[in-house]
mmCIF file with all atom_site columns, C-alpha atoms in Angstrom:
data_model
loop_
_atom_site.group_PDB
_atom_site.id
_atom_site.type_symbol
_atom_site.label_atom_id
_atom_site.label_alt_id
_atom_site.label_comp_id
_atom_site.label_asym_id
_atom_site.label_entity_id
_atom_site.label_seq_id
_atom_site.pdbx_PDB_ins_code
_atom_site.Cartn_x
_atom_site.Cartn_y
_atom_site.Cartn_z
_atom_site.occupancy
_atom_site.B_iso_or_equiv
_atom_site.pdbx_formal_charge
_atom_site.auth_seq_id
_atom_site.auth_comp_id
_atom_site.auth_asym_id
_atom_site.auth_atom_id
_atom_site.pdbx_PDB_model_num
ATOM 1   C CA . MET A 1 1   ? 41.976  164.102 86.864 1.00 0.00 ? 219 MET A CA 1
ATOM 2   C CA . SER A 1 2   ? 40.495  161.819 84.567 1.00 0.00 ? 220 SER A CA 1
ATOM 3   C CA . SER A 1 3   ? 40.381  158.288 86.364 1.00 0.00 ? 221 SER A CA 1
ATOM 4   C CA . PRO A 1 4   ? 42.173  155.072 84.967 1.00 0.00 ? 222 PRO A CA 1
ATOM 5   C CA . ARG A 1 5   ? 39.163  152.602 84.836 1.00 0.00 ? 223 ARG A CA 1
ATOM 6   C CA . PRO A 1 6   ? 36.154  154.356 83.915 1.00 0.00 ? 224 PRO A CA 1
ATOM 7   C CA . THR A 1 7   ? 33.132  152.788 84.753 1.00 0.00 ? 225 THR A CA 1
ATOM 8   C CA . GLY A 1 8   ? 30.604  154.289 82.757 1.00 0.00 ? 226 GLY A CA 1
ATOM 9   C CA . PRO A 1 9   ? 29.426  153.691 79.458 1.00 0.00 ? 227 PRO A CA 1
ATOM 10  C CA . GLN A 1 10  ? 30.614  155.251 76.763 1.00 0.00 ? 228 GLN A CA 1
ATOM 11  C CA . TYR A 1 11  ? 29.041  155.902 73.229 1.00 0.00 ? 229 TYR A CA 1
ATOM 12  C CA . VAL A 1 12  ? 30.877  156.569 70.194 1.00 0.00 ? 230 VAL A CA 1
ATOM 13  C CA . THR A 1 13  ? 30.084  156.488 65.959 1.00 0.00 ? 231 THR A CA 1
ATOM 14  C CA . LEU A 1 14  ? 32.255  154.458 64.189 1.00 0.00 ? 232 LEU A CA 1
ATOM 15  C CA . VAL A 1 15  ? 32.531  153.923 60.644 1.00 0.00 ? 233 VAL A CA 1
ATOM 16  C CA . THR A 1 16  ? 34.755  151.129 58.833 1.00 0.00 ? 234 THR A CA 1
ATOM 17  C CA . GLU A 1 17  ? 37.400  151.741 55.841 1.00 0.00 ? 235 GLU A CA 1
ATOM 18  C CA . GLY A 1 18  ? 34.676  150.204 53.534 1.00 0.00 ? 236 GLY A CA 1
ATOM 19  C CA . GLY A 1 19  ? 31.823  153.391 54.932 1.00 0.00 ? 237 GLY A CA 1
ATOM 20  C CA . TYR A 1 20  ? 29.815  151.100 57.459 1.00 0.00 ? 238 TYR A CA 1
ATOM 21  C CA . ARG A 1 21  ? 28.245  153.574 60.297 1.00 0.00 ? 239 ARG A CA 1
ATOM 22  C CA . MET A 1 22  ? 27.677  151.758 63.466 1.00 0.00 ? 240 MET A CA 1
ATOM 23  C CA . HIS A 1 23  ? 26.395  153.236 67.059 1.00 0.00 ? 241 HIS A CA 1
ATOM 24  C CA . ALA A 1 24  ? 28.036  151.678 69.806 1.00 0.00 ? 242 ALA A CA 1
ATOM 25  C CA . THR A 1 25  ? 27.839  151.543 73.608 1.00 0.00 ? 243 THR A CA 1
ATOM 26  C CA . ILE A 1 26  ? 31.456  150.729 75.188 1.00 0.00 ? 244 ILE A CA 1
ATOM 27  C CA . THR A 1 27  ? 30.843  148.745 78.028 1.00 0.00 ? 245 THR A CA 1
ATOM 28  C CA . LEU A 1 28  ? 34.611  147.914 80.110 1.00 0.00 ? 246 LEU A CA 1
ATOM 29  C CA . ASP A 1 29  ? 34.663  144.597 82.100 1.00 0.00 ? 247 ASP A CA 1
ATOM 30  C CA . TRP A 1 30  ? 37.751  145.478 85.054 1.00 0.00 ? 248 TRP A CA 1
ATOM 31  C CA . GLY A 1 31  ? 36.816  141.347 86.190 1.00 0.00 ? 249 GLY A CA 1
ATOM 32  C CA . GLN A 1 32  ? 38.043  139.800 83.046 1.00 0.00 ? 250 GLN A CA 1
ATOM 33  C CA . GLY A 1 33  ? 39.944  142.776 81.187 1.00 0.00 ? 251 GLY A CA 1
ATOM 34  C CA . ALA A 1 34  ? 37.528  143.040 77.844 1.00 0.00 ? 252 ALA A CA 1
ATOM 35  C CA . ALA A 1 35  ? 35.411  145.886 76.370 1.00 0.00 ? 253 ALA A CA 1
ATOM 36  C CA . LEU A 1 36  ? 32.664  144.883 75.457 1.00 0.00 ? 254 LEU A CA 1
ATOM 37  C CA . TYR A 1 37  ? 30.625  146.637 72.039 1.00 0.00 ? 255 TYR A CA 1
ATOM 38  C CA . ARG A 1 38  ? 27.385  146.343 71.955 1.00 0.00 ? 256 ARG A CA 1
ATOM 39  C CA . ILE A 1 39  ? 26.292  147.697 68.252 1.00 0.00 ? 257 ILE A CA 1
ATOM 40  C CA . ALA A 1 40  ? 22.675  149.030 67.508 1.00 0.00 ? 258 ALA A CA 1
ATOM 41  C CA . GLU A 1 41  ? 22.850  148.276 63.973 1.00 0.00 ? 259 GLU A CA 1
ATOM 42  C CA . LEU A 1 42  ? 23.259  144.195 64.844 1.00 0.00 ? 260 LEU A CA 1
ATOM 43  C CA . GLY A 1 43  ? 21.372  144.012 67.957 1.00 0.00 ? 261 GLY A CA 1
ATOM 44  C CA . GLY A 1 44  ? 23.615  142.326 70.373 1.00 0.00 ? 262 GLY A CA 1
ATOM 45  C CA . THR A 1 45  ? 27.695  143.118 71.332 1.00 0.00 ? 263 THR A CA 1
ATOM 46  C CA . LEU A 1 46  ? 30.713  142.451 70.298 1.00 0.00 ? 264 LEU A CA 1
ATOM 47  C CA . THR A 1 47  ? 33.442  141.674 73.219 1.00 0.00 ? 265 THR A CA 1
ATOM 48  C CA . VAL A 1 48  ? 36.768  142.753 72.492 1.00 0.00 ? 266 VAL A CA 1
ATOM 49  C CA . GLY A 1 49  ? 39.477  141.506 74.922 1.00 0.00 ? 267 GLY A CA 1
ATOM 50  C CA . TRP A 1 50  ? 43.122  139.375 74.996 1.00 0.00 ? 268 TRP A CA 1
ATOM 51  C CA . GLN A 1 51  ? 43.275  135.023 74.720 1.00 0.00 ? 269 GLN A CA 1
ATOM 52  C CA . SER A 1 52  ? 44.878  134.179 77.615 1.00 0.00 ? 270 SER A CA 1
ATOM 53  C CA . GLY A 1 53  ? 46.074  130.690 76.318 1.00 0.00 ? 271 GLY A CA 1
ATOM 54  C CA . HIS A 1 54  ? 49.186  132.889 74.053 1.00 0.00 ? 272 HIS A CA 1
ATOM 55  C CA . TYR A 1 55  ? 50.458  133.502 77.410 1.00 0.00 ? 273 TYR A CA 1
ATOM 56  C CA . TYR A 1 56  ? 51.949  130.246 77.676 1.00 0.00 ? 274 TYR A CA 1
ATOM 57  C CA . LEU A 1 57  ? 52.606  129.629 73.982 1.00 0.00 ? 275 LEU A CA 1
ATOM 58  C CA . ASN A 1 58  ? 56.055  131.492 73.462 1.00 0.00 ? 276 ASN A CA 1
ATOM 59  C CA . CYS A 1 59  ? 55.448  131.017 70.069 1.00 0.00 ? 277 CYS A CA 1
ATOM 60  C CA . CYS A 1 60  ? 54.481  134.748 68.619 1.00 0.00 ? 278 CYS A CA 1
ATOM 61  C CA . ASP A 1 61  ? 55.744  137.990 69.060 1.00 0.00 ? 279 ASP A CA 1
ATOM 62  C CA . GLY A 1 62  ? 52.999  140.643 70.094 1.00 0.00 ? 280 GLY A CA 1
ATOM 63  C CA . ASP A 1 63  ? 49.288  139.733 71.587 1.00 0.00 ? 281 ASP A CA 1
ATOM 64  C CA . ALA A 1 64  ? 46.309  137.464 70.482 1.00 0.00 ? 282 ALA A CA 1
ATOM 65  C CA . ILE A 1 65  ? 43.154  139.204 70.665 1.00 0.00 ? 283 ILE A CA 1
ATOM 66  C CA . GLU A 1 66  ? 40.240  137.290 71.714 1.00 0.00 ? 284 GLU A CA 1
ATOM 67  C CA . ILE A 1 67  ? 36.594  138.611 69.844 1.00 0.00 ? 285 ILE A CA 1
ATOM 68  C CA . THR A 1 68  ? 33.469  137.311 71.544 1.00 0.00 ? 286 THR A CA 1
ATOM 69  C CA . TYR A 1 69  ? 31.052  136.901 69.570 1.00 0.00 ? 287 TYR A CA 1
ATOM 70  C CA . GLY A 1 70  ? 28.580  137.956 72.331 1.00 0.00 ? 288 GLY A CA 1
ATOM 71  C CA . LYS A 1 71  ? 28.858  138.726 76.165 1.00 0.00 ? 289 LYS A CA 1
ATOM 72  C CA . PRO A 1 72  ? 32.059  136.350 77.675 1.00 0.00 ? 290 PRO A CA 1
ATOM 73  C CA . ASP A 1 73  ? 31.397  133.904 79.742 1.00 0.00 ? 291 ASP A CA 1
ATOM 74  C CA . ARG A 1 74  ? 33.978  132.623 82.679 1.00 0.00 ? 292 ARG A CA 1
ATOM 75  C CA . SER A 1 75  ? 33.406  129.097 81.103 1.00 0.00 ? 293 SER A CA 1
ATOM 76  C CA . PRO A 1 76  ? 35.988  127.955 78.770 1.00 0.00 ? 294 PRO A CA 1
ATOM 77  C CA . TYR A 1 77  ? 33.682  125.781 77.045 1.00 0.00 ? 295 TYR A CA 1
ATOM 78  C CA . THR A 1 78  ? 30.785  127.915 76.288 1.00 0.00 ? 296 THR A CA 1
ATOM 79  C CA . GLU A 1 79  ? 30.280  127.902 72.024 1.00 0.00 ? 297 GLU A CA 1
ATOM 80  C CA . HIS A 1 80  ? 26.840  130.247 72.604 1.00 0.00 ? 298 HIS A CA 1
ATOM 81  C CA . PHE A 1 81  ? 26.816  133.803 73.974 1.00 0.00 ? 299 PHE A CA 1
ATOM 82  C CA . GLU A 1 82  ? 24.400  135.822 75.545 1.00 0.00 ? 300 GLU A CA 1
ATOM 83  C CA . ASP A 1 83  ? 23.117  138.456 74.191 1.00 0.00 ? 301 ASP A CA 1
ATOM 84  C CA . ALA A 1 84  ? 25.554  137.473 70.033 1.00 0.00 ? 302 ALA A CA 1
ATOM 85  C CA . PRO A 1 85  ? 24.847  139.714 67.101 1.00 0.00 ? 303 PRO A CA 1
ATOM 86  C CA . THR A 1 86  ? 23.512  139.864 64.085 1.00 0.00 ? 304 THR A CA 1
ATOM 87  C CA . VAL A 1 87  ? 25.176  140.342 60.619 1.00 0.00 ? 305 VAL A CA 1
ATOM 88  C CA . TYR A 1 88  ? 23.210  140.022 57.463 1.00 0.00 ? 306 TYR A CA 1
ATOM 89  C CA . GLY A 1 89  ? 20.386  138.567 58.748 1.00 0.00 ? 307 GLY A CA 1
ATOM 90  C CA . VAL A 1 90  ? 23.465  135.460 60.548 1.00 0.00 ? 308 VAL A CA 1
ATOM 91  C CA . LEU A 1 91  ? 23.644  135.441 64.187 1.00 0.00 ? 309 LEU A CA 1
ATOM 92  C CA . LEU A 1 92  ? 26.973  134.651 64.993 1.00 0.00 ? 310 LEU A CA 1
ATOM 93  C CA . ALA A 1 93  ? 28.338  132.323 67.552 1.00 0.00 ? 311 ALA A CA 1
ATOM 94  C CA . ALA A 1 94  ? 32.006  130.974 68.814 1.00 0.00 ? 312 ALA A CA 1
ATOM 95  C CA . GLN A 1 95  ? 35.128  133.324 68.865 1.00 0.00 ? 313 GLN A CA 1
ATOM 96  C CA . ALA A 1 96  ? 37.878  133.940 67.455 1.00 0.00 ? 314 ALA A CA 1
ATOM 97  C CA . VAL A 1 97  ? 41.766  134.699 67.802 1.00 0.00 ? 315 VAL A CA 1
ATOM 98  C CA . PHE A 1 98  ? 43.650  136.965 66.248 1.00 0.00 ? 316 PHE A CA 1
ATOM 99  C CA . HIS A 1 99  ? 46.474  138.878 66.021 1.00 0.00 ? 317 HIS A CA 1
ATOM 100 C CA . PRO A 1 100 ? 45.747  142.820 65.445 1.00 0.00 ? 318 PRO A CA 1
ATOM 101 C CA . GLU A 1 101 ? 49.014  142.403 62.855 1.00 0.00 ? 319 GLU A CA 1
ATOM 102 C CA . THR A 1 102 ? 47.024  140.407 60.799 1.00 0.00 ? 320 THR A CA 1
ATOM 103 C CA . MET A 1 103 ? 44.652  142.401 60.628 1.00 0.00 ? 321 MET A CA 1
ATOM 104 C CA . SER A 1 104 ? 43.344  143.568 56.621 1.00 0.00 ? 322 SER A CA 1
ATOM 105 C CA . PRO A 1 105 ? 40.692  146.217 56.174 1.00 0.00 ? 323 PRO A CA 1
ATOM 106 C CA . THR A 1 106 ? 39.642  144.478 52.817 1.00 0.00 ? 324 THR A CA 1
ATOM 107 C CA . ASN A 1 107 ? 40.405  140.538 53.107 1.00 0.00 ? 325 ASN A CA 1
ATOM 108 C CA . HIS A 1 108 ? 38.800  139.098 55.500 1.00 0.00 ? 326 HIS A CA 1
ATOM 109 C CA . ARG A 1 109 ? 40.413  135.653 55.665 1.00 0.00 ? 327 ARG A CA 1
ATOM 110 C CA . TRP A 1 110 ? 42.146  136.442 59.413 1.00 0.00 ? 328 TRP A CA 1
ATOM 111 C CA . LEU A 1 111 ? 39.069  136.037 61.259 1.00 0.00 ? 329 LEU A CA 1
ATOM 112 C CA . VAL A 1 112 ? 37.288  132.930 61.821 1.00 0.00 ? 330 VAL A CA 1
ATOM 113 C CA . VAL A 1 113 ? 33.412  133.802 61.583 1.00 0.00 ? 331 VAL A CA 1
ATOM 114 C CA . ARG A 1 114 ? 30.815  131.647 62.910 1.00 0.00 ? 332 ARG A CA 1
ATOM 115 C CA . ARG A 1 115 ? 27.120  130.982 63.192 1.00 0.00 ? 333 ARG A CA 1
ATOM 116 C CA . GLU A 1 116 ? 24.410  130.094 65.379 1.00 0.00 ? 334 GLU A CA 1
ATOM 117 C CA . ILE A 1 117 ? 22.500  127.271 64.371 1.00 0.00 ? 335 ILE A CA 1
ATOM 118 C CA . GLY A 1 118 ? 20.828  126.019 67.322 1.00 0.00 ? 336 GLY A CA 1
ATOM 119 C CA . SER A 1 119 ? 23.495  122.782 67.641 1.00 0.00 ? 337 SER A CA 1
ATOM 120 C CA . ARG A 1 120 ? 26.808  122.720 69.325 1.00 0.00 ? 338 ARG A CA 1
ATOM 121 C CA . TYR A 1 121 ? 27.995  122.409 65.891 1.00 0.00 ? 339 TYR A CA 1
ATOM 122 C CA . THR A 1 122 ? 29.172  126.181 64.762 1.00 0.00 ? 340 THR A CA 1
ATOM 123 C CA . PRO A 1 123 ? 29.484  125.998 61.261 1.00 0.00 ? 341 PRO A CA 1
ATOM 124 C CA . SER A 1 124 ? 31.412  128.990 59.476 1.00 0.00 ? 342 SER A CA 1
ATOM 125 C CA . ALA A 1 125 ? 29.011  131.933 58.272 1.00 0.00 ? 343 ALA A CA 1
ATOM 126 C CA . PRO A 1 126 ? 28.396  132.440 54.830 1.00 0.00 ? 344 PRO A CA 1
ATOM 127 C CA . GLU A 1 127 ? 31.493  135.073 52.736 1.00 0.00 ? 345 GLU A CA 1
ATOM 128 C CA . GLY A 1 128 ? 29.234  138.193 53.272 1.00 0.00 ? 346 GLY A CA 1
ATOM 129 C CA . THR A 1 129 ? 28.640  138.005 56.756 1.00 0.00 ? 347 THR A CA 1
ATOM 130 C CA . GLN A 1 130 ? 32.520  136.976 56.960 1.00 0.00 ? 348 GLN A CA 1
ATOM 131 C CA . ARG A 1 131 ? 33.624  140.030 54.539 1.00 0.00 ? 349 ARG A CA 1
ATOM 132 C CA . ARG A 1 132 ? 31.083  142.645 56.997 1.00 0.00 ? 350 ARG A CA 1
ATOM 133 C CA . THR A 1 133 ? 31.394  140.931 60.125 1.00 0.00 ? 351 THR A CA 1
ATOM 134 C CA . ALA A 1 134 ? 35.767  141.428 58.936 1.00 0.00 ? 352 ALA A CA 1
ATOM 135 C CA . ALA A 1 135 ? 35.561  145.189 58.354 1.00 0.00 ? 353 ALA A CA 1
ATOM 136 C CA . ILE A 1 136 ? 33.807  145.718 61.739 1.00 0.00 ? 354 ILE A CA 1
ATOM 137 C CA . VAL A 1 137 ? 36.266  143.761 64.003 1.00 0.00 ? 355 VAL A CA 1
ATOM 138 C CA . HIS A 1 138 ? 38.588  145.440 62.255 1.00 0.00 ? 356 HIS A CA 1
ATOM 139 C CA . THR A 1 139 ? 37.206  149.111 62.485 1.00 0.00 ? 357 THR A CA 1
ATOM 140 C CA . ILE A 1 140 ? 36.300  148.452 66.584 1.00 0.00 ? 358 ILE A CA 1
ATOM 141 C CA . THR A 1 141 ? 39.588  146.619 67.163 1.00 0.00 ? 359 THR A CA 1
ATOM 142 C CA . GLN A 1 142 ? 41.711  149.071 66.439 1.00 0.00 ? 360 GLN A CA 1
ATOM 143 C CA . HIS A 1 143 ? 39.948  151.657 67.803 1.00 0.00 ? 361 HIS A CA 1
ATOM 144 C CA . MET A 1 144 ? 40.078  149.624 71.671 1.00 0.00 ? 362 MET A CA 1
ATOM 145 C CA . LEU A 1 145 ? 43.796  149.639 71.756 1.00 0.00 ? 363 LEU A CA 1
ATOM 146 C CA . THR A 1 146 ? 44.137  152.823 70.635 1.00 0.00 ? 364 THR A CA 1
ATOM 147 C CA . ARG A 1 147 ? 42.187  153.822 73.606 1.00 0.00 ? 365 ARG A CA 1
ATOM 148 C CA . PRO A 1 148 ? 43.434  155.805 76.766 1.00 0.00 ? 366 PRO A CA 1
ATOM 149 C CA . TRP A 1 149 ? 41.974  152.952 79.403 1.00 0.00 ? 367 TRP A CA 1
ATOM 150 C CA . ALA A 1 150 ? 43.786  150.173 76.962 1.00 0.00 ? 368 ALA A CA 1
ATOM 151 C CA . ALA A 1 151 ? 47.117  149.993 78.831 1.00 0.00 ? 369 ALA A CA 1
ATOM 152 C CA . GLU A 1 152 ? 44.922  149.133 82.394 1.00 0.00 ? 370 GLU A CA 1
ATOM 153 C CA . LEU A 1 153 ? 42.114  147.403 80.236 1.00 0.00 ? 371 LEU A CA 1
ATOM 154 C CA . ARG A 1 154 ? 45.436  144.405 79.661 1.00 0.00 ? 372 ARG A CA 1
ATOM 155 C CA . ARG A 1 155 ? 46.704  145.065 82.764 1.00 0.00 ? 373 ARG A CA 1
ATOM 156 C CA . ALA A 1 156 ? 43.296  144.308 84.480 1.00 0.00 ? 374 ALA A CA 1
ATOM 157 C CA . HIS A 1 157 ? 43.437  140.878 82.300 1.00 0.00 ? 375 HIS A CA 1
ATOM 158 C CA . ASP A 1 158 ? 46.542  140.346 83.243 1.00 0.00 ? 376 ASP A CA 1
ATOM 159 C CA . GLN A 1 159 ? 45.757  140.471 86.820 1.00 0.00 ? 377 GLN A CA 1
ATOM 160 C CA . ASN A 1 160 ? 42.434  138.560 85.944 1.00 0.00 ? 378 ASN A CA 1
ATOM 161 C CA . HIS A 1 161 ? 44.910  135.058 85.203 1.00 0.00 ? 379 HIS A CA 1
ATOM 162 C CA . ALA A 1 162 ? 47.962  135.594 87.610 1.00 0.00 ? 380 ALA A CA 1
ATOM 163 C CA . PRO A 1 163 ? 46.655  133.390 90.051 1.00 0.00 ? 381 PRO A CA 1
ATOM 164 C CA . ALA A 1 164 ? 46.369  130.577 87.063 1.00 0.00 ? 382 ALA A CA 1
ATOM 165 C CA . ARG A 1 165 ? 49.534  131.762 85.519 1.00 0.00 ? 383 ARG A CA 1
ATOM 166 C CA . HIS A 1 166 ? 51.664  131.503 89.167 1.00 0.00 ? 384 HIS A CA 1
ATOM 167 C CA . CYS A 1 167 ? 49.860  127.939 89.618 1.00 0.00 ? 385 CYS A CA 1
ATOM 168 C CA . HIS A 1 168 ? 51.516  127.526 86.216 1.00 0.00 ? 386 HIS A CA 1
ATOM 169 C CA . HIS A 1 169 ? 54.788  128.155 87.288 1.00 0.00 ? 387 HIS A CA 1
ATOM 170 C CA . GLN A 1 170 ? 55.169  126.637 90.336 1.00 0.00 ? 388 GLN A CA 1
ATOM 171 C CA . LYS A 1 171 ? 54.473  123.746 88.906 1.00 0.00 ? 389 LYS A CA 1
ATOM 172 C CA . ALA A 1 172 ? 57.450  124.272 86.503 1.00 0.00 ? 390 ALA A CA 1
ATOM 173 C CA . ILE A 1 173 ? 59.325  125.019 88.598 1.00 0.00 ? 391 ILE A CA 1
ATOM 174 C CA . ARG A 1 174 ? 58.581  122.156 90.526 1.00 0.00 ? 392 ARG A CA 1
ATOM 175 C CA . GLU A 1 175 ? 59.440  120.372 87.405 1.00 0.00 ? 393 GLU A CA 1
ATOM 176 C CA . LEU A 1 176 ? 62.895  121.700 86.848 1.00 0.00 ? 394 LEU A CA 1
ATOM 177 C CA . GLU A 1 177 ? 63.866  121.328 90.336 1.00 0.00 ? 395 GLU A CA 1
ATOM 178 C CA . GLU A 1 178 ? 63.761  117.460 89.914 1.00 0.00 ? 396 GLU A CA 1
ATOM 179 C CA . GLU A 1 179 ? 65.362  117.390 86.534 1.00 0.00 ? 397 GLU A CA 1
ATOM 180 C CA . ALA A 1 180 ? 68.026  119.651 87.605 1.00 0.00 ? 398 ALA A CA 1
ATOM 181 C CA . ALA A 1 181 ? 68.618  117.471 91.328 1.00 0.00 ? 399 ALA A CA 1
ATOM 182 C CA . GLN A 1 182 ? 68.254  114.468 88.459 1.00 0.00 ? 400 GLN A CA 1
ATOM 183 C CA . LEU A 1 183 ? 71.216  116.135 86.424 1.00 0.00 ? 401 LEU A CA 1
ATOM 184 C CA . GLN A 1 184 ? 73.843  116.905 88.747 1.00 0.00 ? 402 GLN A CA 1
ATOM 185 C CA . GLU A 1 185 ? 73.427  113.472 90.845 1.00 0.00 ? 403 GLU A CA 1
ATOM 186 C CA . GLY A 1 186 ? 74.358  112.251 86.738 1.00 0.00 ? 404 GLY A CA 1
ATOM 187 C CA . LEU A 1 187 ? 76.906  114.726 86.884 1.00 0.00 ? 405 LEU A CA 1
ATOM 188 C CA . ASN A 1 188 ? 78.428  114.088 89.807 1.00 0.00 ? 406 ASN A CA 1
ATOM 189 C CA . ARG A 1 189 ? 78.515  109.874 88.633 1.00 0.00 ? 407 ARG A CA 1
ATOM 190 C CA . GLU A 1 190 ? 80.571  110.780 85.800 1.00 0.00 ? 408 GLU A CA 1
ATOM 191 C CA . ARG A 1 191 ? 83.147  112.834 87.650 1.00 0.00 ? 409 ARG A CA 1
ATOM 192 C CA . GLU A 1 192 ? 83.488  110.233 90.314 1.00 0.00 ? 410 GLU A CA 1
ATOM 193 C CA . ARG A 1 193 ? 83.600  107.816 87.548 1.00 0.00 ? 411 ARG A CA 1
ATOM 194 C CA . ALA A 1 194 ? 85.687  109.763 85.883 1.00 0.00 ? 412 ALA A CA 1
ATOM 195 C CA . ALA A 1 195 ? 88.003  110.461 88.623 1.00 0.00 ? 413 ALA A CA 1
ATOM 196 C CA . ALA A 1 196 ? 88.686  106.671 89.402 1.00 0.00 ? 414 ALA A CA 1
ATOM 197 C CA . GLN A 1 197 ? 89.450  106.585 85.618 1.00 0.00 ? 415 GLN A CA 1
ATOM 198 C CA . ALA A 1 198 ? 92.150  108.725 85.715 1.00 0.00 ? 416 ALA A CA 1
ATOM 199 C CA . ALA A 1 199 ? 93.526  107.501 89.040 1.00 0.00 ? 417 ALA A CA 1
ATOM 200 C CA . MET A 1 200 ? 93.998  103.992 86.914 1.00 0.00 ? 418 MET A CA 1
ATOM 201 C CA . ILE A 1 201 ? 95.416  105.278 84.243 1.00 0.00 ? 419 ILE A CA 1
ATOM 202 C CA . GLU A 1 202 ? 98.282  107.517 86.446 1.00 0.00 ? 420 GLU A CA 1
ATOM 203 C CA . THR A 1 203 ? 99.314  104.140 87.802 1.00 0.00 ? 421 THR A CA 1
ATOM 204 C CA . ASP A 1 204 ? 98.999  102.470 84.617 1.00 0.00 ? 422 ASP A CA 1
ATOM 205 C CA . THR A 1 205 ? 101.724 104.736 82.774 1.00 0.00 ? 423 THR A CA 1
ATOM 206 C CA . GLY A 1 206 ? 104.261 105.026 86.235 1.00 0.00 ? 424 GLY A CA 1
ATOM 207 C CA . GLY A 1 207 ? 102.734 108.127 87.329 1.00 0.00 ? 425 GLY A CA 1
ATOM 208 C CA . VAL A 1 208 ? 102.489 110.297 84.279 1.00 0.00 ? 426 VAL A CA 1
ATOM 209 C CA . ARG A 1 209 ? 99.299  112.558 85.472 1.00 0.00 ? 427 ARG A CA 1
ATOM 210 C CA . VAL A 1 210 ? 95.614  112.788 83.459 1.00 0.00 ? 428 VAL A CA 1
ATOM 211 C CA . THR A 1 211 ? 93.640  115.797 84.177 1.00 0.00 ? 429 THR A CA 1
ATOM 212 C CA . ALA A 1 212 ? 90.220  114.602 85.594 1.00 0.00 ? 430 ALA A CA 1
ATOM 213 C CA . LEU A 1 213 ? 87.046  117.095 84.552 1.00 0.00 ? 431 LEU A CA 1
ATOM 214 C CA . PRO A 1 214 ? 87.338  120.194 87.447 1.00 0.00 ? 432 PRO A CA 1
ATOM 215 C CA . THR A 1 215 ? 85.104  119.795 90.143 1.00 0.00 ? 433 THR A CA 1
ATOM 216 C CA . PRO A 1 216 ? 81.719  122.208 90.069 1.00 0.00 ? 434 PRO A CA 1
ATOM 217 C CA . VAL A 1 217 ? 82.557  125.433 92.113 1.00 0.00 ? 435 VAL A CA 1
ATOM 218 C CA . ALA A 1 218 ? 79.591  125.558 93.783 1.00 0.00 ? 436 ALA A CA 1
ATOM 219 C CA . GLU A 1 219 ? 76.410  122.875 94.179 1.00 0.00 ? 437 GLU A CA 1
ATOM 220 C CA . HIS A 1 220 ? 73.980  122.906 92.977 1.00 0.00 ? 438 HIS A CA 1
ATOM 221 C CA . GLN A 1 221 ? 71.261  125.697 94.539 1.00 0.00 ? 439 GLN A CA 1
ATOM 222 C CA . PRO A 1 222 ? 67.825  124.450 93.772 1.00 0.00 ? 440 PRO A CA 1
ATOM 223 C CA . LEU A 1 223 ? 65.547  127.442 91.951 1.00 0.00 ? 441 LEU A CA 1
ATOM 224 C CA . ALA A 1 224 ? 64.050  129.762 94.057 1.00 0.00 ? 442 ALA A CA 1
ATOM 225 C CA . SER A 1 225 ? 59.858  128.680 94.663 1.00 0.00 ? 443 SER A CA 1
#
């Protein structure tokens, strides 16, 4: 029985829908949960993974894919990656994020492709480079998502980000508990005032009762930490 986490390199030949043939060596980074496609024809690496910030947005269905033009780096501020690929003589830089369902083999507008110019600024790559890069990214992303190890790679990605996400949720819980306590205090105050007014109305109307708002069955319980 094969391991769900293969550790050795994998060698594949991939062909874009336009007929461009690539020879790739795939290395799986289980620490970050990403697949590194070292493509001989490009003299560099394209890394396919998941965009970690998408977890917090709650704006879209499905997962956001992150492409790194080169080998991934732990720093979120890196724009120039080691072993960046060259497409049509243009050295690529930075990263791009997209949803797999937006990919198209005939339209490159779904993918941001930036070039290296030796400064912090990374402008858009030329049109031809964008088209070829989009076709390549489309092919390797489809390949990665259909591999038997893709689900386990995604799990590794989630495990890598679990500590930061746990801290995020703990902070949100504390804030919500404080907000809930303030709301409960305000609710109790309004009930007391409503009951006082009801008592005054009952006195003024000679015993005609006024129904106050019901008291909650149980007092607010703080959320579990």
